[in-house]
Amino acid sequence: MSDQGKPVGFKKGLTNYGDREFSVYLRRSFASSMGYSRAMLDKPIVGIAHSASGFNNCHRHFPEMIDAVKRGVLAAGGLPIEFPTISLGETFLTPTSLKFRNLMSMDVEEMTRAQPMDSVVLLGGCDKTVPAQLMGAASADIPAIQLVAGPMSTSRHRGERLGACTDCRRFWARFRAAEIDEQEIDIVERRLASTAGTCAVMGTASTMAIIAETLGMMPANSAACPAVDADRLRIAEETGRVAFELIGKPVRPSEIITQKSVENAWRVLLAIGGSTNAVIHLTAIAGRLGIEVDLRRLNELSDTTPVLVNLKPTGTHYMEDLYAAGGVPAILRQIKHLLHLDCPTVTGETLGARLEDVSWIDHNVVKPFDEPVRETGGLVALFGNLAPRGAILKRSAADPNLFEKEGRAVVFTSLEDLANRIDSDELDVNADDFLVLQNAGPSSDAAMPEAGYLPIPSKLARAGVKDMVRMSDARMSGTAYGTIVLHIAPDAASGGPLGLVRNGDRIRLSVANRSLELLVDDAELDARRAAMPVQDTHKATRGYAMLYEREILQADEGCDFRFLK
Ligand code: FES
């Protein structure tokens, strides 16, 4: 029993046999078969929900990290017990990892609630795993602390630094434009991801790690530490200790993830020029606690938050450089006057207190507030008759020359259509056109893949075109670069106006006005809508696919399931 008289450890949440003492006796008997002494069986339990998997390269060092977490828990006086959950290896899942984020969140929620633990360490890293863990922990609302894999270290190719995955795309674009040959792309393929850890740039994994730290769900300065650094193991050990200390304290996720800490997270997302995917994930995490997100508020914050971090894909450095430059506290220190500093964190101090002893910052990587990489935030939300519920543009990774522009639509009705025609010399396209991809949103069969980074048509790439306006209801990898409008909501498959665009239509993009307008009159759009066959978005007859189809929400609601919000 705990001090408050509530059962702890193995006496918690008993399996129901109709006789409480029998349940304790039976559980202890079975737990004893794992070799625990009676003294250990009586301790509070820190669960370690980890997502190690042979299908997740980013998490290949988790056994070592789990050992370090256990060390921290044991030294503090608790019993650490690890358990696996679903793992989402970004490149190993079809059709997309996003489709399974909510499934993983349900796994985390239900297994932390159903198994006897007094607090839990959430060990994740690869893109969707941290959002899934935070969503699950927010819903279960038992004391929880996040621990991340840490970023990969860079490698070298012909004197250049290489890091997944901005350089993946850069070299692939060079290969498509016939600037490098097959032999060289093979060498690059082997060198892009050469250590354990998450993608080495400001992609989704890095962005979500920084957001988790800013929310207060991780120890200070723990997001950017490289996966292979000895500090990463010390952070894991500290996380185990803190997880034990959370037991019995009123420091649940619902105390940490609040309207104010979510606003801090938006600020940092903008200041780091972070991944567009984080808009969806943060909306979903906040939604689990009833915190509504207004994309118009995102625009207000974006106008007053400069981009300060000089990391790929918007800058030149990598995550390991950010850690050496002072890490997340260095970034937060620069925007301190914009933050709610009284927000609590899992380690007990306020966010403001964490920033007091930030003494040295490498300003090559983290710029001073008044000498930013860009004057305004990395992301903007666009609205208009083409995106009534919003769309997202990562302006920090886009070409400002394309921000105020009208263009002719070149439409691809699906990913298959895109793949079949984008490289055809017959494609009627020029650099001033807008490429439009339909039916790649959350309600489509494709389940919102990171396909929003439409390739430049081969014939234009060969002619030297590096960027053009592209738009879709899909997502984009946080590691990508281009003038790309994403997350158009509602999506085409659910009847959104994106599905009404036809080849040759004119579209006007204005980043200054935050608008995206299809320049077709309402009568014509009504006629097109009336003539469109109704899409069957309920094709699955069983299992998770059926649940997904019926319950998935649009991007502006975080693509969570209706019944989980
Ligand atoms: Fe795991 Fe990029 S593939 S973080």
Short mmCIF file of C-alpha atoms and ligand atoms in Angstrom, two decimals, residues 56-59 88-92 125-129 149-152 164-165 193 197-201 203-206 450 477 479, ligand 1:
data_model
loop_
_atom_site.label_atom_id
_atom_site.label_comp_id
_atom_site.label_asym_id
_atom_site.label_seq_id
_atom_site.Cartn_x
_atom_site.Cartn_y
_atom_site.Cartn_z
CA ASN A 56 12.13 0.10 -36.78
CA ASN A 57 15.75 1.04 -37.50
CA CYS A 58 15.39 4.27 -35.52
CA HIS A 59 14.83 2.29 -32.32
CA LEU A 88 5.66 2.43 -36.20
CA GLY A 89 8.79 2.33 -38.34
CA GLU A 90 8.19 5.18 -40.75
CA THR A 91 9.36 3.55 -43.95
CA PHE A 92 8.17 0.02 -43.24
CA GLY A 125 11.18 8.34 -31.36
CA CYS A 126 10.31 7.55 -34.96
CA ASP A 127 7.79 10.04 -36.38
CA LYS A 128 4.38 8.75 -35.26
CA THR A 129 5.49 6.95 -32.10
CA ALA A 149 15.46 7.80 -29.23
CA GLY A 150 17.53 10.88 -30.08
CA PRO A 151 18.67 11.80 -33.58
CA MET A 152 21.02 9.85 -35.85
CA ALA A 164 18.47 11.44 -43.32
CA CYS A 165 16.37 12.64 -44.76
CA ALA A 193 21.15 6.52 -42.28
CA GLY A 197 18.27 7.15 -33.90
CA THR A 198 15.72 9.27 -35.67
CA CYS A 199 16.20 11.36 -38.81
CA ALA A 200 19.09 13.77 -38.36
CA VAL A 201 17.35 16.97 -39.47
CA GLY A 203 11.91 16.34 -39.54
CA THR A 204 8.82 15.13 -37.74
CA ALA A 205 10.67 13.03 -35.15
CA SER A 206 12.95 15.91 -34.14
CA GLU A 450 3.68 11.95 -47.21
CA SER A 477 7.83 14.70 -44.71
CA THR A 479 12.54 16.78 -44.09
FE1 FES B 1 12.33 7.12 -38.13
FE2 FES B 1 12.81 9.29 -39.86
S1 FES B 1 12.50 7.15 -40.32
S2 FES B 1 12.52 9.23 -37.73
#
